[in-house]
mmCIF file of C-alpha atoms and ligand atoms in Angstrom:
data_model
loop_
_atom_site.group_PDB
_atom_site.id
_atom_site.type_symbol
_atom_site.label_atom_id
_atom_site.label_comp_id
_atom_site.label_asym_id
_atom_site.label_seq_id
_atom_site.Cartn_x
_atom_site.Cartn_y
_atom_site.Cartn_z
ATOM 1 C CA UNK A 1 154.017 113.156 159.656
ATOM 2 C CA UNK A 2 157.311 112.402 161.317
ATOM 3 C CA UNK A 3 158.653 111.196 157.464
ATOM 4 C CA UNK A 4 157.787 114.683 156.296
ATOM 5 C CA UNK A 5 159.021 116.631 159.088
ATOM 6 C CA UNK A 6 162.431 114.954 158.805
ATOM 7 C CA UNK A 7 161.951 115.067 154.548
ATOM 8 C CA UNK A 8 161.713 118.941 155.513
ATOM 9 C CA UNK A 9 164.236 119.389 157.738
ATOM 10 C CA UNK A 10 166.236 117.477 155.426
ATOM 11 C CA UNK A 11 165.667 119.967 152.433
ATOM 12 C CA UNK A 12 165.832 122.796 154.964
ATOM 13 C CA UNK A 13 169.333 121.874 155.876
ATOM 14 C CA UNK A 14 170.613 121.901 152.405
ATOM 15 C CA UNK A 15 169.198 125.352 151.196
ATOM 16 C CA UNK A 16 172.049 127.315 153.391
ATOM 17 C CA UNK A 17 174.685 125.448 151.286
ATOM 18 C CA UNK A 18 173.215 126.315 147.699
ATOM 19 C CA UNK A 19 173.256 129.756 149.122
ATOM 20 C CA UNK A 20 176.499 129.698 149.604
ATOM 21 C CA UNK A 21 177.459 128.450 146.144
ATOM 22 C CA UNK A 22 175.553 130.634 144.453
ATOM 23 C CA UNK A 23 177.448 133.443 146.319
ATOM 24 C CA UNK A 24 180.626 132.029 145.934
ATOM 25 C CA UNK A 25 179.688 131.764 141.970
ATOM 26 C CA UNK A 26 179.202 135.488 142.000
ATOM 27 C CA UNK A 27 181.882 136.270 143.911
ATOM 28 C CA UNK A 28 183.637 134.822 141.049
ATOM 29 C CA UNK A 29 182.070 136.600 138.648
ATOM 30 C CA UNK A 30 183.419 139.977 140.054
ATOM 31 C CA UNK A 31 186.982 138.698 140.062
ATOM 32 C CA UNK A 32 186.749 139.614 136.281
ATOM 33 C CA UNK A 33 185.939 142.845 136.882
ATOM 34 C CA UNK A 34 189.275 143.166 139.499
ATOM 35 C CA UNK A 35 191.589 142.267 136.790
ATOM 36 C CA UNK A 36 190.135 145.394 134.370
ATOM 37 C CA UNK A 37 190.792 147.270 136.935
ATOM 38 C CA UNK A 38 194.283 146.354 137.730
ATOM 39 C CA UNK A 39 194.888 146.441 133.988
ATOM 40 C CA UNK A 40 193.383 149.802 133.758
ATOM 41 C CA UNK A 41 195.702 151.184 137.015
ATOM 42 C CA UNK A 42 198.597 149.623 135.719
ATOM 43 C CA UNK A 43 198.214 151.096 131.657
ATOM 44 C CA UNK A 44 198.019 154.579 133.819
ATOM 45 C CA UNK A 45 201.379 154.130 135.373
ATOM 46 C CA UNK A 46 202.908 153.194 132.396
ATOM 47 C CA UNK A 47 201.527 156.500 131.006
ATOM 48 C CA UNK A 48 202.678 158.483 133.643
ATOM 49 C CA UNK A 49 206.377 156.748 133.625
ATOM 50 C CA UNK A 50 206.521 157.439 129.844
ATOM 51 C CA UNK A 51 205.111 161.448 129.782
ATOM 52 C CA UNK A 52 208.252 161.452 132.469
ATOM 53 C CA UNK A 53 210.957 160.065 130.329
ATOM 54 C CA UNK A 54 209.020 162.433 127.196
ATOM 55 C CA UNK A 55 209.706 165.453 129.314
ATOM 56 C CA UNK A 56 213.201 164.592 130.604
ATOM 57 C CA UNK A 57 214.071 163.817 126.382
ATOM 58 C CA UNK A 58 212.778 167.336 125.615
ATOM 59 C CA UNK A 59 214.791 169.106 127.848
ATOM 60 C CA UNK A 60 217.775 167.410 126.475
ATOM 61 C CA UNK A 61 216.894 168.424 123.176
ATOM 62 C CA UNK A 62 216.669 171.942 123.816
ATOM 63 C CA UNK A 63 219.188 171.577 126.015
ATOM 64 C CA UNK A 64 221.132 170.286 122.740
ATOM 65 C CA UNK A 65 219.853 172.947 120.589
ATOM 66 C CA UNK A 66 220.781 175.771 122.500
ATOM 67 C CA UNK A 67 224.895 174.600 122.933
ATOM 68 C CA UNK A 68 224.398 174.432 119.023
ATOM 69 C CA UNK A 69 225.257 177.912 118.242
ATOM 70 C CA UNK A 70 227.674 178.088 120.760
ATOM 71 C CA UNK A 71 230.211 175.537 118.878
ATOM 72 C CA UNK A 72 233.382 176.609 117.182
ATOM 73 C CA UNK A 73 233.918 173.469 114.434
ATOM 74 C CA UNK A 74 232.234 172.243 112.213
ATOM 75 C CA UNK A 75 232.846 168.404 113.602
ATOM 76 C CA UNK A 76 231.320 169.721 116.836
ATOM 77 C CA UNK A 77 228.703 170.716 114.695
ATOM 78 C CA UNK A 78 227.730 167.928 112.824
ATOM 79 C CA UNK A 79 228.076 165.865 115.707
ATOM 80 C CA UNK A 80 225.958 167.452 117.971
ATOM 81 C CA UNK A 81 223.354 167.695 114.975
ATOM 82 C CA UNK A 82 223.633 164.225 115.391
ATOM 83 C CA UNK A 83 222.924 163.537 118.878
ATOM 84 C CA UNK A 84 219.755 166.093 118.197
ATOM 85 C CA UNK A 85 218.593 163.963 115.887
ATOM 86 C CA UNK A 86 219.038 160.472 117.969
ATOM 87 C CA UNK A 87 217.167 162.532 120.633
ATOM 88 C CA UNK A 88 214.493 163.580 118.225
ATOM 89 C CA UNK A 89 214.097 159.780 117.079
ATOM 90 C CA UNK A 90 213.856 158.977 121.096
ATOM 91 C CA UNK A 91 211.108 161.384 121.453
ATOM 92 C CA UNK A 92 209.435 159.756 118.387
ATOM 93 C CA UNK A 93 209.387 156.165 120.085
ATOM 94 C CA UNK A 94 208.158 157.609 123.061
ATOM 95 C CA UNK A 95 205.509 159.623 121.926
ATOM 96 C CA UNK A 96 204.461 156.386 119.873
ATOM 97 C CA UNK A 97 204.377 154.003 122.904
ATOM 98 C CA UNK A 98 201.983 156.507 124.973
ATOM 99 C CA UNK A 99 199.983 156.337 121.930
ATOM 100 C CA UNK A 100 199.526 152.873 121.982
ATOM 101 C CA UNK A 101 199.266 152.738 125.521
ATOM 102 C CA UNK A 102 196.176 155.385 125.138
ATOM 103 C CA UNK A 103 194.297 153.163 122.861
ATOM 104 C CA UNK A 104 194.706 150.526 126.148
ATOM 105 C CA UNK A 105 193.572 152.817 128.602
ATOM 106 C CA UNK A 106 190.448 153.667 126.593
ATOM 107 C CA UNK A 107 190.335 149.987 125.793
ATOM 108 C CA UNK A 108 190.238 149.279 129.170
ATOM 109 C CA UNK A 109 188.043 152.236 130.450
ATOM 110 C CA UNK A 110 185.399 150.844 127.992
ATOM 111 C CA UNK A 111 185.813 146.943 129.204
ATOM 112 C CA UNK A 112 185.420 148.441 132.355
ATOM 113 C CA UNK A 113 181.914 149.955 132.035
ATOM 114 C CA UNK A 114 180.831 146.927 129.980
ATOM 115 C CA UNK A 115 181.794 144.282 132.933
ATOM 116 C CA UNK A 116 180.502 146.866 135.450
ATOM 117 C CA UNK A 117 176.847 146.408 133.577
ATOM 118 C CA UNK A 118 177.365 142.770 133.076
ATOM 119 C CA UNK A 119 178.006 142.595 136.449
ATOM 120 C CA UNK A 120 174.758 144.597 137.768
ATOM 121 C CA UNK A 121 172.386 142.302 136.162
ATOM 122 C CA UNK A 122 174.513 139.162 137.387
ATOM 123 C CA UNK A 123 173.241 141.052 140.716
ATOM 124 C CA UNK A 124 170.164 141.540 139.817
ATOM 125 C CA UNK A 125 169.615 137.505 138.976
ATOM 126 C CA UNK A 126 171.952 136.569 142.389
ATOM 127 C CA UNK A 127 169.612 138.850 144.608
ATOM 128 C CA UNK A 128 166.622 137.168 143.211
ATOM 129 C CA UNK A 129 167.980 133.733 143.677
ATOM 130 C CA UNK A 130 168.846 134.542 147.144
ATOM 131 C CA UNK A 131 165.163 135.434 148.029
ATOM 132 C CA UNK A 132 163.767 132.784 146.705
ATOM 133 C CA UNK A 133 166.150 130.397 148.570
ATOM 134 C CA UNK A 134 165.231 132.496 151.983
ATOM 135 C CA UNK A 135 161.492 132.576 151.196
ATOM 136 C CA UNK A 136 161.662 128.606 150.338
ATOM 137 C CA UNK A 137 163.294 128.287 154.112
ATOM 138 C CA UNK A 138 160.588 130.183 155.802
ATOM 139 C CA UNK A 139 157.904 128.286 153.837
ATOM 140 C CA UNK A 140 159.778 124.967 155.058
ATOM 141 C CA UNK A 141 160.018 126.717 158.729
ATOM 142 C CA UNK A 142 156.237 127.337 158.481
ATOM 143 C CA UNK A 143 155.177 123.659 157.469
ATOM 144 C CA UNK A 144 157.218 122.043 159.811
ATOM 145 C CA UNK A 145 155.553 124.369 162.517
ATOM 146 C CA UNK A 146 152.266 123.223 161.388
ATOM 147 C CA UNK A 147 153.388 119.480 161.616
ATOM 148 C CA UNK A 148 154.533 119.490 164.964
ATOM 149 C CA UNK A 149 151.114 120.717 165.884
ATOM 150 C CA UNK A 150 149.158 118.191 164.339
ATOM 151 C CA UNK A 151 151.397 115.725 165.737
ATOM 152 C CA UNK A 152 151.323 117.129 169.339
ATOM 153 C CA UNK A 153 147.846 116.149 168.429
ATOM 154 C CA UNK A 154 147.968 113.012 166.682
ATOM 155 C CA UNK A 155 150.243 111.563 170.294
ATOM 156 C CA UNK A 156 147.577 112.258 172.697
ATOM 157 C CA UNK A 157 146.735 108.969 174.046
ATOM 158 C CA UNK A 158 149.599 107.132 173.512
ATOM 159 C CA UNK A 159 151.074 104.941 175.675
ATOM 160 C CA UNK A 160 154.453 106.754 177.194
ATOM 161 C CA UNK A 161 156.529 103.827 177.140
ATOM 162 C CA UNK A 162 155.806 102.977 173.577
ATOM 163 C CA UNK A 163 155.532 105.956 172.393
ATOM 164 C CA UNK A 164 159.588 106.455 173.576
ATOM 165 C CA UNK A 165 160.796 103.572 171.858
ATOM 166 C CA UNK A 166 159.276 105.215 168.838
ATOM 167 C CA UNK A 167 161.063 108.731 169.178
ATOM 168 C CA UNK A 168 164.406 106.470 170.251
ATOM 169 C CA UNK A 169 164.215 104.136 166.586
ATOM 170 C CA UNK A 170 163.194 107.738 164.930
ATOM 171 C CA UNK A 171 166.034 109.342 165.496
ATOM 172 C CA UNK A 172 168.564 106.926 165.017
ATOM 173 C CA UNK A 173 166.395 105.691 161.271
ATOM 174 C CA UNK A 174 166.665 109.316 160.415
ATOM 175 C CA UNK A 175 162.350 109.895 160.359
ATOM 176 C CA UNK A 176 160.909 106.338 159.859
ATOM 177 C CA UNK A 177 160.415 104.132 162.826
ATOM 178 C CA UNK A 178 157.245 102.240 160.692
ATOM 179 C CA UNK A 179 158.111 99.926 158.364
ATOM 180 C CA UNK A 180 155.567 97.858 156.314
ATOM 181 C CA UNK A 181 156.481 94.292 156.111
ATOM 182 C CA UNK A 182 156.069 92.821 152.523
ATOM 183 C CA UNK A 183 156.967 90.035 150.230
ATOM 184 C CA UNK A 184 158.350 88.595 153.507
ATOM 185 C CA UNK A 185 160.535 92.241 153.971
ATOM 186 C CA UNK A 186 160.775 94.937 155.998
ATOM 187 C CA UNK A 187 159.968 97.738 153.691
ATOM 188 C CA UNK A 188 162.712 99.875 155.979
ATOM 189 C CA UNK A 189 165.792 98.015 155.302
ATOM 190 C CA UNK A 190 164.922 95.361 152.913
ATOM 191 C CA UNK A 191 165.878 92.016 154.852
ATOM 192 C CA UNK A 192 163.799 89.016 155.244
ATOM 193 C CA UNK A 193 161.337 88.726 157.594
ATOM 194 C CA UNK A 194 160.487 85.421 159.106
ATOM 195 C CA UNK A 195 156.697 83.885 159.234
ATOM 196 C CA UNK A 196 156.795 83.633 162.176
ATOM 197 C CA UNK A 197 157.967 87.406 162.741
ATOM 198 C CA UNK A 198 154.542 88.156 160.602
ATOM 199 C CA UNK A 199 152.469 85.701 162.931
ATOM 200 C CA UNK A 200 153.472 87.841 166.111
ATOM 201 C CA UNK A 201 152.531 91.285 163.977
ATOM 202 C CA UNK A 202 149.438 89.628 163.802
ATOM 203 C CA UNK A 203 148.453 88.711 167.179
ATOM 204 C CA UNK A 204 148.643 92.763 168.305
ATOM 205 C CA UNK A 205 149.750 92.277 171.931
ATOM 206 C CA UNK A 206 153.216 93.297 171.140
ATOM 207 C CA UNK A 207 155.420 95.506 169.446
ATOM 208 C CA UNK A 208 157.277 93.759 167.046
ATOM 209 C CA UNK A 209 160.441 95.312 165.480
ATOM 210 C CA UNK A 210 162.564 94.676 162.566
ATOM 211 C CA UNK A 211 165.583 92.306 163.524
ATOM 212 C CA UNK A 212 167.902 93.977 161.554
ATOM 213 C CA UNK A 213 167.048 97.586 161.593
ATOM 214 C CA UNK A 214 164.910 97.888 164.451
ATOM 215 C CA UNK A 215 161.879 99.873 163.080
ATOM 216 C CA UNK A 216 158.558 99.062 164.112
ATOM 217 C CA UNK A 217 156.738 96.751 161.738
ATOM 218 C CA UNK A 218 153.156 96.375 160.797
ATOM 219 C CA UNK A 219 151.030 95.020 158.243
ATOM 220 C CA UNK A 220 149.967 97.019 155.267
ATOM 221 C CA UNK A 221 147.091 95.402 153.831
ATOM 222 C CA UNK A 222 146.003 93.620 157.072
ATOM 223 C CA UNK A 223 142.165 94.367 157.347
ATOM 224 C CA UNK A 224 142.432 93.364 160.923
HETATM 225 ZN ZN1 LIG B 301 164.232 96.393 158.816
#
């Protein structure tokens, strides 16, 4: 009982930590989403910064245009025809790169929705996993529960002093106090045991333990 309790207690203990990993995994998975995002924010500034300089080109050409009538050479002319065509060609650029930066912004818009999806069933399978991790510790919880009854039972009757050198070698063996002694070993920790070890086993007026590990040994297939 006690080897199951502490087999349980054992699994119990490491359930919290897959948890955790399996959160940590997700957690990663929305990182991906974060980066769209800042992608998406930053293609909108970009926008915004370009539509600016767009604006502040148009007013110069009109700006441009309207002094053109007002000029007395032809030189002036031509040269301020010129600059009105320069500006013209700026415009041109600019109205290209907000193009191109609208294709990203929808681009990204659409990536977006995609990883937000992705992301939902990623929940969906992470919330399930989760359960079943917090169902498997109450089912642990509730046989453990049930083992400590039956072995409130199984100690009635046991001699006190005995009974705490059991719980002491328990604790410190990690949930095995018994060992079996064969081939001339204790089954707990492997090293020889002496005939004469075995003889004393066998003359039940003592507890004999394990000189090197200290469990408890007994006799497997001793009929006596
Ligand atoms: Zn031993």
């Amino acid at each position: 009982m006690d080897k199951e309790i502490y087999a349980l207690l054992d699994e119990k203990e490491k359930l919290p930590k897959e948890l955790q990993a399996k959160e940590l995994e997700f957690e990663e998975k929305k990182k991906s989403l974060l980066a769209i995002e800042e992608t998406y924010k930053d293609l909108l500034k970009q926008k915004k910064d370009k539509e600016l300089q767009l604006g502040t080109k148009e007013e110069e050409i009109k700006k441009l245009q309207s002094q053109l009538y007002s000029l007395k050479t032809n030189k002036e002319y031509s040269t301020m025809l010129q600059q009105i065509e320069s500006a013209k060609a700026d415009r041109s650029a600019l109205e290209d790169k907000i193009l191109v930066i609208l294709e990203g912004v929808d681009r990204a818009k659409e990536e977006e929705s995609r990883e937000k999806e992705r992301l939902a069933q990623e929940e969906i399978i992470f919330k399930a996993e989760k359960k079943k991790i917090e169902d498997k510790v109450k089912e642990i919880e509730q046989k453990i529960a049930q083992l400590d009854v039956q072995r409130k039972v199984a100690l009635q009757g046991i001699d006190a002093k005995m009974l705490a050198q059991y719980e002491r070698i328990l604790k410190g063996r990690q949930g095995m106090a018994l060992a079996p002694v064969a081939n001339s070993s204790c089954q707990g920790c492997f090293m020889n045991v002496t005939h004469q070890v075995i003889n004393e086993i066998k003359m039940y007026d003592q507890v004999v333990t394990c000189g090197a590990c200290q469990r408890i040994l007994y006799l497997e297939d001793d009929t006596e």
